[in-house]
Amino acid sequence: MTSVPYESILDTIGNTPVVRLTRIHEGGGALFAKLEAFNPGGSVKDRLASAVIAEAERTGALQPGQTVVEATSGNTGIGLAMVCARKGYPLVIVMPENASLERRKLMRFFGARVVLTPAVERGSGMLAKAIELAETHGWFLCRQFETPVNAAIHARTTAREILEAFRDRPLDYWVTGTGTGGTLAGVASVLKRERPQTRIVVCEPDNSTLLSSGITQTFDERGMPTRAHTRFRPHPMQGWSPDFIPQIVGKAMAEGLVDEIVPVSGGSALAAARRLATDEGILAGISGGATLAGAIEVARRAGPGRNVLCMLPDTGERYLSTILFDHIAEDMSPEEEEISHSTPGYRFDRSPSFAASPATPGEVSIDPAAHAFVDEAIGDPDHPVVMFALTWCEFCWSIRKLFDRAGIAYRSIDIDAPERQRNAMDGEIRKALRARIGSPTIPQVFVGGRHVGGCTDTLAAWKDGSLSARLAAAGIGHDPGACPDPDSLLPLWARAKA
């Protein structure tokens, strides 16, 4: 890796590492993995995203300021969102509604807009919507399932990196999954030419065997499949096998680039991804687990002395809301609770450490100015709703979200603001507030000079209608039906305790 500063984040795409998997070994051939999560956008699709935009700029197909649109289950969309953010293009991503929530949020975080299509319409539905949007609005459609750029970038980069990694040792098997087919077609074409002894193995879901069916796919003049593939069935490998065989994949199959097709079950994909994390310390997604599961089978059959390389296309962090993490609990397990109980302090089943500190005005010295500030804020007729808060407290943000949704005008006194910290008034205000209400927690909410309570008190008062009644009595406008489930505003880790 160079020590010279890069001109752009896009210059860091590629040159991902190949790592030997030494703990996942079952007596067969040596297992290696190419970790595409090391790309800046977290997946192999960064390569395509950067290349397809660069080629469109070069040919004039994409004009400055023109909107880019693409259909994707997620990784291409994240890569495009990164590239378009850096280059200044508006981006619209079309994806099925059952793609992971992390993918949507990542794309939107980069500034993209995400349009969801019904899950029942599958991959062909998202593609049809993207084509429709491009034709209607004059947007640039990337066409990842058919553009020659997809395979070309992998022939130019990924394949070369693999050849360099195995320069001094044989590569007996290269194992990959298939989504758009760009990685497959690009790498396989180079290996067939320069390492003909390397067998090309493609994995596909065992319940959705489009490739091994021998049934070809046809397309219309717009690039749409003329029908959904008859062998398609829903499967958990996001990014693999939509309900049609992409044109790039079909071409690779027709050209004889694939030596073997290995079916992989969803269960073995999940197990392999989880084992990859716990045994090798590598975080990969479900499709990476599926490819690894296929590679394990290939290595077992190949026997000692053979080298097997598999592609791990992305990171596992974009699967947190999926079945991959279903077995991971948010709360402490009995074993973890036992560890917590092995020492006496800082435990959930004990009072907080600050509970034993003085709570009455007579036991502590409080700056009179802090008392005056608290009294004035609570009684301010211009701000009848006031919240004493911490700037980045998650519970304070829960109340802010409630007030914003309900249209409640309020004053937030952030007692940890820098200007209050400079003269130590933050601590004095907190002591004065505690002396008044007897509670050390933040936030604390007041309406019309009367104390409502902390975060959970305020949410409960909203839920039972008493907060709405108090607001109405004080003449404060709001929408009583704005948030029927206020507990949903709590941070995720706290909802189970609400």
Coordinates of C-alpha atoms in Angstrom, one line a residue:
M1 CA 0.0 0.0 0.0
T2 CA 1.4 3.4 -1.0
S3 CA 2.3 6.0 1.6
V4 CA 1.6 8.8 -0.9
P5 CA -1.8 10.5 -0.4
Y6 CA -4.5 9.4 -2.8
E7 CA -6.3 12.0 -4.9
S8 CA -9.7 10.5 -4.3
I9 CA -11.3 7.6 -2.4
L10 CA -11.9 6.0 -5.8
D11 CA -8.2 5.5 -6.2
T12 CA -8.2 3.0 -3.3
I13 CA -10.5 0.6 -5.1
G14 CA -8.9 -2.8 -5.8
N15 CA -5.7 -4.6 -4.7
T16 CA -7.7 -6.5 -2.1
P17 CA -5.8 -9.1 -0.1
V18 CA -5.8 -12.9 -0.5
V19 CA -5.7 -14.6 2.9
R20 CA -5.1 -18.3 3.7
L21 CA -7.8 -19.9 5.8
T22 CA -5.8 -22.1 8.2
R23 CA -8.4 -22.9 10.9
I24 CA -11.1 -23.8 8.4
H25 CA -9.4 -26.9 7.1
E26 CA -10.8 -30.4 6.9
G27 CA -7.9 -32.4 5.5
G28 CA -8.3 -31.4 1.9
G29 CA -6.7 -28.8 -0.2
A30 CA -5.4 -25.4 1.1
L31 CA -8.2 -22.8 1.2
F32 CA -7.6 -19.1 0.3
A33 CA -10.0 -16.2 0.2
K34 CA -9.9 -12.9 -1.7
L35 CA -11.4 -10.3 0.7
E36 CA -13.3 -7.8 -1.5
A37 CA -14.7 -6.1 1.7
F38 CA -11.3 -4.2 1.7
N39 CA -12.7 -2.0 -1.1
P40 CA -13.7 1.4 0.3
G41 CA -17.4 0.8 -0.2
G42 CA -17.1 -2.7 1.4
S43 CA -17.7 -4.9 -1.6
V44 CA -16.5 -6.2 -5.0
K45 CA -19.0 -4.0 -6.7
D46 CA -16.9 -0.9 -6.1
R47 CA -14.9 -2.0 -9.1
L48 CA -17.9 -2.1 -11.4
A49 CA -19.3 1.1 -10.0
S50 CA -16.2 3.2 -10.6
A51 CA -15.6 1.6 -14.0
V52 CA -19.1 2.0 -15.4
I53 CA -19.3 5.7 -14.5
A54 CA -15.8 6.4 -15.8
E55 CA -16.7 4.7 -19.1
A56 CA -20.0 6.5 -19.4
E57 CA -18.1 9.8 -18.9
R58 CA -15.5 8.9 -21.5
T59 CA -18.1 8.0 -24.1
G60 CA -20.5 10.9 -23.3
A61 CA -23.3 8.6 -22.3
L62 CA -23.3 10.4 -18.9
Q63 CA -23.4 14.1 -18.9
P64 CA -22.5 16.5 -16.0
G65 CA -25.3 16.7 -13.5
Q66 CA -27.3 13.9 -15.1
T67 CA -29.0 11.5 -12.8
V68 CA -27.7 7.9 -12.6
V69 CA -30.1 5.0 -12.0
E70 CA -29.6 1.3 -11.4
A71 CA -31.4 -1.8 -10.3
T72 CA -29.5 -3.7 -7.6
S73 CA -29.9 -5.9 -4.5
G74 CA -27.5 -3.6 -2.7
N75 CA -23.8 -3.8 -3.2
T76 CA -23.7 -2.2 -6.6
G77 CA -25.9 0.5 -5.3
I78 CA -23.6 1.2 -2.4
G79 CA -20.6 1.3 -4.7
L80 CA -22.5 3.6 -7.1
A81 CA -23.6 5.8 -4.2
M82 CA -19.9 6.2 -3.1
V83 CA -18.8 6.9 -6.7
C84 CA -21.6 9.3 -7.5
A85 CA -21.1 11.2 -4.2
R86 CA -17.4 11.7 -5.1
K87 CA -18.2 12.8 -8.7
G88 CA -21.3 14.8 -8.0
Y89 CA -24.0 12.9 -9.8
P90 CA -27.5 12.4 -8.4
L91 CA -28.3 8.7 -8.0
V92 CA -31.5 6.7 -7.8
I93 CA -31.3 3.1 -6.8
V94 CA -34.1 0.6 -7.4
M95 CA -34.1 -2.4 -5.1
P96 CA -36.5 -5.1 -3.9
E97 CA -38.1 -4.4 -0.5
N98 CA -36.7 -7.5 1.0
A99 CA -33.1 -6.4 0.6
S100 CA -31.4 -5.7 4.0
L101 CA -32.1 -2.5 5.8
E102 CA -28.4 -1.7 6.2
R103 CA -28.1 -1.5 2.4
R104 CA -30.9 1.1 2.1
K105 CA -29.4 3.2 4.9
L106 CA -25.9 3.0 3.6
M107 CA -27.0 4.2 0.1
R108 CA -29.1 7.0 1.6
F109 CA -26.2 8.0 3.8
F110 CA -24.1 8.5 0.7
G111 CA -26.9 10.8 -0.6
A112 CA -28.6 8.4 -3.0
R113 CA -32.4 8.0 -3.2
V114 CA -33.7 4.5 -2.9
V115 CA -36.9 3.3 -4.6
L116 CA -38.3 0.0 -3.4
T117 CA -40.1 -2.6 -5.6
P118 CA -42.4 -5.4 -4.3
A119 CA -40.5 -8.5 -3.2
V120 CA -43.0 -10.6 -5.2
E121 CA -41.7 -8.9 -8.4
R122 CA -38.2 -10.3 -7.7
G123 CA -35.1 -9.2 -9.6
S124 CA -36.9 -8.7 -12.9
G125 CA -39.3 -6.2 -11.2
M126 CA -36.5 -4.0 -9.9
L127 CA -34.9 -4.1 -13.4
A128 CA -38.1 -3.2 -15.1
K129 CA -38.6 -0.2 -12.8
A130 CA -35.1 1.1 -13.4
I131 CA -35.5 0.9 -17.1
E132 CA -38.9 2.6 -16.9
L133 CA -37.4 5.4 -14.8
A134 CA -34.4 5.9 -17.1
E135 CA -36.6 6.0 -20.2
T136 CA -39.1 8.4 -18.7
H137 CA -36.7 10.9 -17.1
G138 CA -33.7 10.6 -19.4
W139 CA -31.5 9.2 -16.7
F140 CA -28.3 7.2 -17.3
L141 CA -29.0 3.5 -16.6
C142 CA -25.8 1.5 -15.7
R143 CA -27.1 -1.8 -16.9
Q144 CA -24.8 -3.9 -14.7
F145 CA -26.4 -7.2 -15.8
E146 CA -25.3 -6.7 -19.5
T147 CA -22.7 -4.0 -19.8
P148 CA -19.3 -5.3 -21.1
V149 CA -17.6 -2.9 -18.6
N150 CA -18.6 -5.3 -15.8
A151 CA -16.5 -8.2 -17.0
A152 CA -13.8 -5.9 -18.4
I153 CA -12.9 -4.3 -15.1
H154 CA -12.5 -7.7 -13.4
A155 CA -10.3 -8.9 -16.3
R156 CA -8.2 -5.8 -15.9
T157 CA -8.0 -5.7 -12.1
T158 CA -9.3 -8.7 -10.1
A159 CA -7.9 -11.3 -12.4
R160 CA -4.4 -9.6 -12.4
E161 CA -4.4 -9.4 -8.6
I162 CA -5.2 -13.2 -8.4
L163 CA -2.4 -14.1 -10.8
E164 CA 0.0 -12.0 -8.8
A165 CA -1.1 -13.6 -5.5
F166 CA -0.5 -17.0 -7.0
R167 CA 2.6 -16.2 -9.0
D168 CA 4.8 -18.6 -7.1
R169 CA 2.2 -21.4 -6.5
P170 CA -0.3 -23.3 -8.5
L171 CA -4.0 -22.2 -8.4
D172 CA -5.9 -25.4 -8.9
Y173 CA -9.5 -24.1 -8.3
W174 CA -11.1 -20.7 -8.4
V175 CA -14.5 -20.6 -6.8
T176 CA -17.0 -17.8 -7.1
G177 CA -20.7 -17.2 -6.9
T178 CA -22.7 -15.5 -9.6
G179 CA -24.8 -12.4 -9.4
T180 CA -24.4 -10.1 -12.5
G181 CA -21.6 -12.4 -13.7
G182 CA -19.0 -9.7 -14.1
T183 CA -16.5 -11.2 -11.6
L184 CA -17.1 -14.7 -13.1
A185 CA -16.7 -13.7 -16.8
G186 CA -13.8 -11.2 -16.3
V187 CA -11.6 -13.4 -14.0
A188 CA -12.5 -16.7 -15.8
S189 CA -11.6 -15.4 -19.2
V190 CA -8.1 -14.4 -18.0
L191 CA -7.5 -17.6 -16.1
K192 CA -8.6 -19.7 -19.0
R193 CA -6.1 -18.0 -21.2
E194 CA -3.1 -17.7 -18.8
R195 CA -3.7 -20.4 -16.2
P196 CA -5.6 -23.1 -18.2
Q197 CA -4.9 -25.7 -15.4
T198 CA -7.1 -23.7 -13.0
R199 CA -10.7 -25.1 -12.8
I200 CA -13.5 -22.5 -12.7
V201 CA -16.2 -23.4 -10.2
V202 CA -19.4 -21.5 -9.8
C203 CA -21.7 -21.8 -6.9
E204 CA -25.5 -21.3 -7.0
P205 CA -28.3 -21.9 -4.5
D206 CA -29.3 -25.6 -4.3
N207 CA -33.0 -24.7 -4.4
S208 CA -32.7 -22.2 -7.3
T209 CA -30.5 -24.0 -9.9
L210 CA -30.8 -21.7 -12.8
L211 CA -27.4 -22.4 -14.3
S212 CA -27.3 -26.2 -13.9
S213 CA -30.8 -26.5 -15.3
G214 CA -29.6 -26.0 -18.9
I215 CA -32.5 -23.7 -19.6
T216 CA -31.3 -20.6 -21.4
Q217 CA -32.6 -17.1 -20.8
T218 CA -34.0 -14.7 -23.5
F219 CA -34.2 -11.0 -23.4
D220 CA -36.2 -8.3 -25.3
E221 CA -34.8 -5.3 -27.0
R222 CA -34.8 -3.2 -23.8
G223 CA -32.6 -5.7 -22.0
M224 CA -35.5 -7.2 -20.0
P225 CA -35.8 -11.0 -19.5
T226 CA -38.8 -12.1 -21.6
R227 CA -39.9 -14.3 -18.7
A228 CA -38.8 -15.3 -15.2
H229 CA -36.7 -18.4 -15.1
T230 CA -38.7 -21.4 -14.3
R231 CA -36.2 -22.8 -11.8
F232 CA -36.0 -19.7 -9.7
R233 CA -37.0 -20.0 -6.0
P234 CA -36.4 -17.6 -3.2
H235 CA -33.1 -18.1 -1.4
P236 CA -31.1 -16.2 1.3
M237 CA -28.0 -15.3 -0.8
Q238 CA -28.6 -11.6 -1.5
G239 CA -26.8 -10.6 -4.7
W240 CA -26.9 -14.1 -6.1
S241 CA -29.2 -15.6 -8.7
P242 CA -32.0 -13.2 -9.4
D243 CA -35.1 -14.7 -11.2
F244 CA -33.3 -14.6 -14.5
I245 CA -29.8 -15.5 -15.8
P246 CA -28.1 -12.2 -16.5
Q247 CA -26.7 -11.8 -20.0
I248 CA -23.1 -11.7 -18.8
V249 CA -23.6 -15.0 -17.0
G250 CA -25.3 -16.6 -20.0
K251 CA -22.4 -15.5 -22.3
A252 CA -19.8 -16.9 -19.9
M253 CA -21.6 -20.3 -19.8
A254 CA -22.0 -20.4 -23.6
E255 CA -18.3 -19.7 -24.0
G256 CA -17.3 -22.6 -21.8
L257 CA -15.7 -20.5 -19.1
V258 CA -17.3 -22.6 -16.3
D259 CA -15.9 -26.1 -15.5
E260 CA -18.2 -27.0 -12.6
I261 CA -21.4 -25.8 -10.9
V262 CA -21.7 -26.5 -7.2
P263 CA -25.1 -26.2 -5.5
V264 CA -25.0 -24.7 -2.0
S265 CA -27.8 -24.8 0.6
G266 CA -28.8 -21.7 2.5
G267 CA -28.1 -23.5 5.8
S268 CA -24.5 -24.2 4.8
A269 CA -24.0 -20.7 3.6
L270 CA -25.1 -19.3 6.9
A271 CA -22.9 -21.8 8.8
A272 CA -19.9 -21.1 6.7
A273 CA -20.2 -17.3 7.1
R274 CA -20.6 -17.7 10.9
R275 CA -17.6 -20.1 11.0
L276 CA -15.5 -17.7 9.0
A277 CA -16.1 -15.0 11.7
T278 CA -15.5 -17.3 14.8
D279 CA -12.6 -19.3 13.3
E280 CA -10.8 -16.9 11.0
G281 CA -11.8 -13.5 12.3
I282 CA -13.2 -12.5 8.9
L283 CA -16.6 -10.8 8.6
A284 CA -18.4 -11.7 5.3
G285 CA -21.9 -11.7 4.1
I286 CA -24.3 -14.6 3.2
S287 CA -23.1 -14.9 -0.4
G288 CA -19.5 -15.0 0.9
G289 CA -20.5 -17.8 3.2
A290 CA -22.1 -19.6 0.3
T291 CA -19.0 -19.3 -1.8
L292 CA -16.9 -20.5 1.1
A293 CA -19.2 -23.5 1.6
G294 CA -18.8 -24.5 -2.0
A295 CA -15.0 -24.0 -1.8
I296 CA -14.8 -26.2 1.3
E297 CA -16.5 -29.0 -0.6
V298 CA -14.2 -28.5 -3.6
A299 CA -11.1 -28.5 -1.3
R300 CA -12.3 -31.7 0.4
R301 CA -12.6 -33.4 -2.9
A302 CA -9.4 -32.0 -4.3
G303 CA -7.2 -33.4 -1.5
P304 CA -3.9 -32.3 0.0
G305 CA -1.5 -30.4 -2.1
R306 CA -4.1 -28.5 -4.1
N307 CA -4.9 -24.8 -3.7
V308 CA -8.5 -23.5 -3.7
L309 CA -9.3 -19.7 -3.9
C310 CA -12.8 -18.4 -3.2
M311 CA -14.2 -14.9 -3.6
L312 CA -15.7 -13.2 -0.5
P313 CA -17.6 -10.4 -2.2
D314 CA -18.6 -8.2 0.8
T315 CA -18.6 -7.5 4.5
G316 CA -21.1 -9.0 7.0
E317 CA -22.0 -5.6 8.6
R318 CA -24.7 -5.0 5.9
Y319 CA -26.5 -8.2 7.0
L320 CA -27.2 -7.3 10.6
S321 CA -31.0 -7.2 10.1
T322 CA -31.0 -10.5 8.2
I323 CA -31.2 -14.2 9.1
L324 CA -27.4 -14.3 9.2
F325 CA -27.5 -12.6 12.6
D326 CA -30.7 -14.2 13.9
H327 CA -28.8 -16.2 16.4
I328 CA -27.1 -13.2 18.0
A329 CA -28.9 -11.9 21.0
E330 CA -29.0 -8.2 21.9
D331 CA -29.2 -8.9 25.7
M332 CA -26.7 -10.6 27.9
S333 CA -26.8 -14.4 27.9
P334 CA -26.7 -16.4 31.2
E335 CA -23.0 -16.9 30.7
E336 CA -22.4 -13.2 30.2
E337 CA -24.6 -12.4 33.2
E338 CA -22.5 -14.8 35.3
I339 CA -19.4 -12.9 34.2
S340 CA -21.0 -9.6 35.2
H341 CA -21.9 -11.0 38.6
S342 CA -18.4 -12.2 39.2
T343 CA -17.5 -8.7 40.4
P344 CA -19.6 -6.4 42.5
G345 CA -19.6 -3.1 40.6
Y346 CA -21.2 -1.6 37.5
R347 CA -24.0 -4.1 37.2
F348 CA -27.4 -3.9 35.6
D349 CA -29.0 -5.7 38.7
R350 CA -27.5 -3.0 41.1
S351 CA -28.3 0.6 41.6
P352 CA -26.1 3.0 39.6
S353 CA -22.9 4.1 41.2
F354 CA -24.2 7.7 41.4
A355 CA -27.3 6.7 43.4
A356 CA -25.4 6.9 46.7
S357 CA -24.2 10.5 46.2
P358 CA -25.9 13.4 48.0
A359 CA -29.4 14.2 46.7
T360 CA -30.7 17.0 48.9
P361 CA -29.7 20.7 48.8
G362 CA -28.5 20.7 52.3
E363 CA -25.9 18.0 51.6
V364 CA -24.1 19.8 48.7
S365 CA -23.1 23.3 47.8
I366 CA -24.9 24.7 44.7
D367 CA -24.2 28.0 43.0
P368 CA -27.2 30.2 43.6
A369 CA -27.0 31.3 39.9
A370 CA -27.7 27.7 38.9
H371 CA -30.9 27.6 41.1
A372 CA -31.9 30.9 39.5
F373 CA -31.3 29.6 36.0
V374 CA -33.3 26.4 36.5
D375 CA -36.2 28.3 38.1
E376 CA -36.2 30.9 35.3
A377 CA -36.1 28.3 32.6
I378 CA -39.0 26.3 34.1
G379 CA -41.1 29.3 34.5
D380 CA -40.4 31.0 31.2
P381 CA -43.8 32.0 29.7
D382 CA -42.3 32.2 26.2
H383 CA -41.1 28.6 26.4
P384 CA -43.8 26.6 28.3
V385 CA -42.2 23.3 27.2
V386 CA -38.6 22.9 28.3
M387 CA -36.3 20.0 28.3
F388 CA -33.0 19.8 30.2
A389 CA -30.9 17.6 28.0
L390 CA -27.5 16.5 27.0
T391 CA -26.5 17.2 23.4
W392 CA -25.9 13.7 22.2
C393 CA -27.8 11.6 24.7
E394 CA -29.8 8.9 23.0
F395 CA -32.7 9.3 25.4
C396 CA -32.8 13.1 24.8
W397 CA -33.0 12.4 21.1
S398 CA -36.0 10.1 21.7
I399 CA -37.9 13.0 23.3
R400 CA -36.7 15.4 20.5
K401 CA -38.1 13.0 17.9
L402 CA -41.4 12.8 19.8
F403 CA -41.8 16.5 20.0
D404 CA -40.8 17.0 16.4
R405 CA -43.3 14.5 15.1
A406 CA -46.1 15.9 17.2
G407 CA -45.3 19.5 16.2
I408 CA -44.5 20.5 19.8
A409 CA -42.5 23.7 20.1
Y410 CA -40.0 23.3 22.9
R411 CA -36.8 24.7 24.4
S412 CA -33.9 22.3 24.8
I413 CA -31.4 23.4 27.4
D414 CA -28.3 21.4 26.6
I415 CA -26.5 21.5 29.9
D416 CA -23.3 20.0 28.5
A417 CA -22.9 22.8 25.9
P418 CA -19.4 24.1 25.6
E419 CA -20.4 27.6 26.9
R420 CA -21.7 26.1 30.1
Q421 CA -18.8 23.8 30.6
R422 CA -16.3 26.7 30.4
N423 CA -17.5 28.1 33.7
A424 CA -18.5 24.8 35.2
M425 CA -22.1 25.7 35.2
D426 CA -23.1 22.4 33.6
G427 CA -22.4 20.5 36.8
E428 CA -24.1 23.3 38.9
I429 CA -27.3 23.3 36.8
R430 CA -27.5 19.5 37.0
K431 CA -27.1 19.7 40.8
A432 CA -29.8 22.4 41.1
L433 CA -32.1 20.4 38.8
R434 CA -31.6 17.3 40.9
A435 CA -32.2 19.2 44.2
R436 CA -35.5 20.4 42.7
I437 CA -36.9 17.1 41.4
G438 CA -34.9 14.5 43.3
S439 CA -33.7 12.6 40.2
P440 CA -30.2 12.6 38.7
T441 CA -31.1 11.5 35.2
I442 CA -31.3 13.5 32.0
P443 CA -33.4 14.4 30.2
Q444 CA -36.0 16.1 32.4
V445 CA -39.2 17.6 30.8
F446 CA -41.4 20.4 32.1
V447 CA -44.7 21.7 30.7
G448 CA -46.2 24.9 31.9
G449 CA -43.9 24.9 34.9
R450 CA -44.9 21.4 36.0
H451 CA -42.5 18.5 36.0
V452 CA -43.4 15.7 33.6
G453 CA -40.4 13.5 34.2
G454 CA -37.5 11.8 32.4
C455 CA -37.5 10.0 29.1
T456 CA -39.6 7.0 29.9
D457 CA -41.9 9.1 32.1
T458 CA -42.5 11.4 29.1
L459 CA -43.1 8.6 26.7
A460 CA -45.5 6.9 29.1
A461 CA -47.4 10.2 29.6
W462 CA -47.7 10.5 25.8
K463 CA -48.9 6.9 25.5
D464 CA -51.6 7.3 28.2
G465 CA -52.7 10.8 26.9
S466 CA -51.8 12.7 30.1
L467 CA -49.0 14.6 28.3
S468 CA -51.4 15.6 25.5
A469 CA -54.0 16.8 28.1
R470 CA -51.3 18.9 29.9
L471 CA -50.2 20.4 26.6
A472 CA -53.8 21.3 25.6
A473 CA -54.4 22.8 29.1
A474 CA -51.3 25.0 28.6
G475 CA -52.6 26.1 25.1
I476 CA -49.7 24.3 23.3
G477 CA -50.5 23.2 19.8
H478 CA -49.7 19.6 18.9
D479 CA -50.9 16.5 17.0
P480 CA -52.1 13.9 19.6
G481 CA -52.0 11.1 17.0
A482 CA -48.5 11.8 15.7
C483 CA -46.8 8.9 17.4
P484 CA -49.0 5.9 18.5
D485 CA -46.0 3.9 19.6
P486 CA -43.6 6.2 21.5
D487 CA -41.4 3.4 22.7
S488 CA -40.3 2.9 19.1
L489 CA -38.4 6.1 19.5
L490 CA -36.1 4.7 22.1
P491 CA -32.6 3.5 21.0
L492 CA -32.7 -0.2 20.0
W493 CA -30.7 -1.4 22.9
A494 CA -33.1 0.2 25.4
R495 CA -36.4 -0.9 23.9
A496 CA -36.4 -4.3 25.5
K497 CA -36.1 -2.6 28.9
A498 CA -38.9 0.0 28.2

